[in-house]
Amino acid sequence: MDITIDVEDYKLNIRAAGIMIHNGKILVHRNINSNHYALIGGRVEIGENSADTIQREIKEELGKDIEIIGYISTIENFFEMKGSKYHEIMFVHKIEFTDEEDKKIEYTMKNVEGKEHLQYEWIELE
C-alpha cells in the first residue's frame, strides 16, 4: 500500500525518485496529457525503503533493472493537482541502468505497465 495519507485538506505523499544522467541529458517522465515533467519514480509502500522503491518502480514502469549509486537529497514539495492539495516528501537517489545495452538508450521509452499516457524522455540538463 502506497504511503499517501489524507490530512485535513491535504494529501501527504512519500515518494522516491531517481536521477539518471546520460550524455548531458536527464531521464524524466511526462503524462502526455499535461505540460509538466517529473523525476522518474513513485510512491513508497508501507514497510519499504526509498532505495527499494525506486528499483521496484523502474522495474514496473520500464521493465529495466537499476542500481543506486548515491543519495542526492530529500525534497519537500507543495502543489495542487486535479483539485487536491499535496504535501510531498521525496527521497532522491542517483541511479544507473545495470545492463550495458540499457545504458546506451537515448530514445523516448513507453510505460510497460500499460499506462499509455506516460512516457519517459531524455531532456537536456540545461
CSV table of C-alpha atoms in Angstrom, one decimal, residues 6-115:
chain,number,residue,atom,x,y,z
A,6,ASP,CA,-5.2,12.4,3.9
A,7,VAL,CA,-4.6,15.1,6.5
A,8,GLU,CA,-7.2,17.9,6.7
A,9,ASP,CA,-7.4,19.2,3.1
A,10,TYR,CA,-4.0,17.9,2.0
A,11,LYS,CA,-2.7,14.6,0.7
A,12,LEU,CA,0.7,13.6,2.2
A,13,ASN,CA,2.8,11.6,-0.3
A,14,ILE,CA,6.0,9.9,0.5
A,15,ARG,CA,7.8,9.4,-2.9
A,16,ALA,CA,11.2,8.1,-4.1
A,17,ALA,CA,12.8,9.3,-7.3
A,18,GLY,CA,15.9,8.6,-9.4
A,19,ILE,CA,18.2,10.9,-11.3
A,20,MET,CA,19.8,9.2,-14.3
A,21,ILE,CA,22.1,11.3,-16.4
A,22,HIS,CA,23.5,10.2,-19.8
A,23,ASN,CA,25.2,12.4,-22.4
A,24,GLY,CA,24.2,15.7,-20.8
A,25,LYS,CA,20.5,14.6,-20.5
A,26,ILE,CA,18.3,13.5,-17.6
A,27,LEU,CA,15.6,10.9,-17.8
A,28,VAL,CA,12.2,12.2,-16.7
A,29,HIS,CA,8.6,11.1,-17.2
A,30,ARG,CA,5.7,13.0,-18.5
A,31,ASN,CA,2.0,12.5,-18.8
A,32,ILE,CA,1.3,13.2,-22.4
A,33,ASN,CA,-1.9,14.9,-21.4
A,34,SER,CA,-0.1,17.6,-19.3
A,35,ASN,CA,2.7,20.0,-19.8
A,36,HIS,CA,5.0,19.2,-16.9
A,37,TYR,CA,7.8,16.7,-16.3
A,38,ALA,CA,8.7,14.7,-13.1
A,39,LEU,CA,11.6,12.7,-11.9
A,40,ILE,CA,11.1,9.0,-12.5
A,41,GLY,CA,10.0,7.0,-9.5
A,42,GLY,CA,6.9,6.6,-7.4
A,43,ARG,CA,5.3,6.4,-4.0
A,44,VAL,CA,6.9,4.5,-1.2
A,45,GLU,CA,4.9,1.5,0.0
A,46,ILE,CA,4.5,0.9,3.7
A,47,GLY,CA,7.5,-1.0,5.1
A,48,GLU,CA,9.6,-0.3,2.0
A,49,ASN,CA,12.7,1.9,2.0
A,50,SER,CA,13.2,4.6,-0.7
A,51,ALA,CA,16.0,2.8,-2.5
A,52,ASP,CA,13.9,-0.4,-2.9
A,53,THR,CA,11.0,1.8,-4.0
A,54,ILE,CA,12.9,3.4,-6.9
A,55,GLN,CA,14.3,0.0,-8.0
A,56,ARG,CA,10.7,-1.5,-7.9
A,57,GLU,CA,9.2,1.4,-9.7
A,58,ILE,CA,11.7,1.4,-12.6
A,59,LYS,CA,11.2,-2.3,-13.0
A,60,GLU,CA,7.4,-2.0,-13.0
A,61,GLU,CA,7.3,1.1,-15.3
A,62,LEU,CA,10.2,0.4,-17.7
A,63,GLY,CA,11.0,-3.3,-17.3
A,64,LYS,CA,14.6,-2.3,-16.5
A,65,ASP,CA,16.9,-3.0,-13.6
A,66,ILE,CA,18.8,-0.2,-12.0
A,67,GLU,CA,21.4,0.3,-9.3
A,68,ILE,CA,21.5,3.0,-6.7
A,69,ILE,CA,24.9,4.8,-7.0
A,70,GLY,CA,24.3,7.6,-4.5
A,71,TYR,CA,21.9,9.5,-2.4
A,72,ILE,CA,21.2,13.1,-3.5
A,73,SER,CA,18.7,14.8,-1.3
A,74,THR,CA,15.3,14.9,0.4
A,75,ILE,CA,12.9,17.4,-1.2
A,76,GLU,CA,9.7,18.7,0.1
A,77,ASN,CA,7.1,19.9,-2.4
A,78,PHE,CA,3.7,21.6,-2.1
A,79,PHE,CA,1.4,21.6,-5.2
A,80,GLU,CA,-2.1,21.3,-6.4
A,81,MET,CA,-3.3,18.8,-9.0
A,82,LYS,CA,-6.8,17.9,-10.1
A,83,GLY,CA,-8.4,20.0,-7.3
A,84,SER,CA,-6.3,18.4,-4.5
A,85,LYS,CA,-3.5,20.0,-2.4
A,86,TYR,CA,-0.4,17.9,-1.9
A,87,HIS,CA,2.4,17.9,0.6
A,88,GLU,CA,5.1,15.6,-0.8
A,89,ILE,CA,8.3,14.4,0.8
A,90,MET,CA,10.6,12.9,-1.9
A,91,PHE,CA,13.9,10.9,-1.4
A,92,VAL,CA,16.1,11.4,-4.5
A,93,HIS,CA,18.8,8.9,-5.4
A,94,LYS,CA,21.3,8.8,-8.2
A,95,ILE,CA,20.7,5.8,-10.4
A,96,GLU,CA,22.0,3.9,-13.4
A,97,PHE,CA,20.7,1.1,-15.6
A,98,THR,CA,22.6,-2.2,-14.7
A,99,ASP,CA,22.5,-3.6,-18.2
A,100,GLU,CA,25.2,-2.2,-20.5
A,101,GLU,CA,22.8,-2.1,-23.5
A,102,ASP,CA,20.2,-0.2,-21.5
A,103,LYS,CA,23.0,2.4,-20.6
A,104,LYS,CA,23.1,3.2,-24.4
A,105,ILE,CA,19.3,4.1,-24.6
A,106,GLU,CA,18.7,7.7,-25.8
A,107,TYR,CA,15.2,7.3,-27.1
A,108,THR,CA,11.8,8.0,-25.6
A,109,MET,CA,10.5,5.0,-23.7
A,110,LYS,CA,7.0,3.8,-23.1
A,111,ASN,CA,5.4,2.6,-19.9
A,112,VAL,CA,5.4,-1.3,-19.9
A,113,GLU,CA,2.5,-1.5,-17.3
A,114,GLY,CA,0.1,-0.3,-20.0
A,115,LYS,CA,-0.2,3.3,-18.9
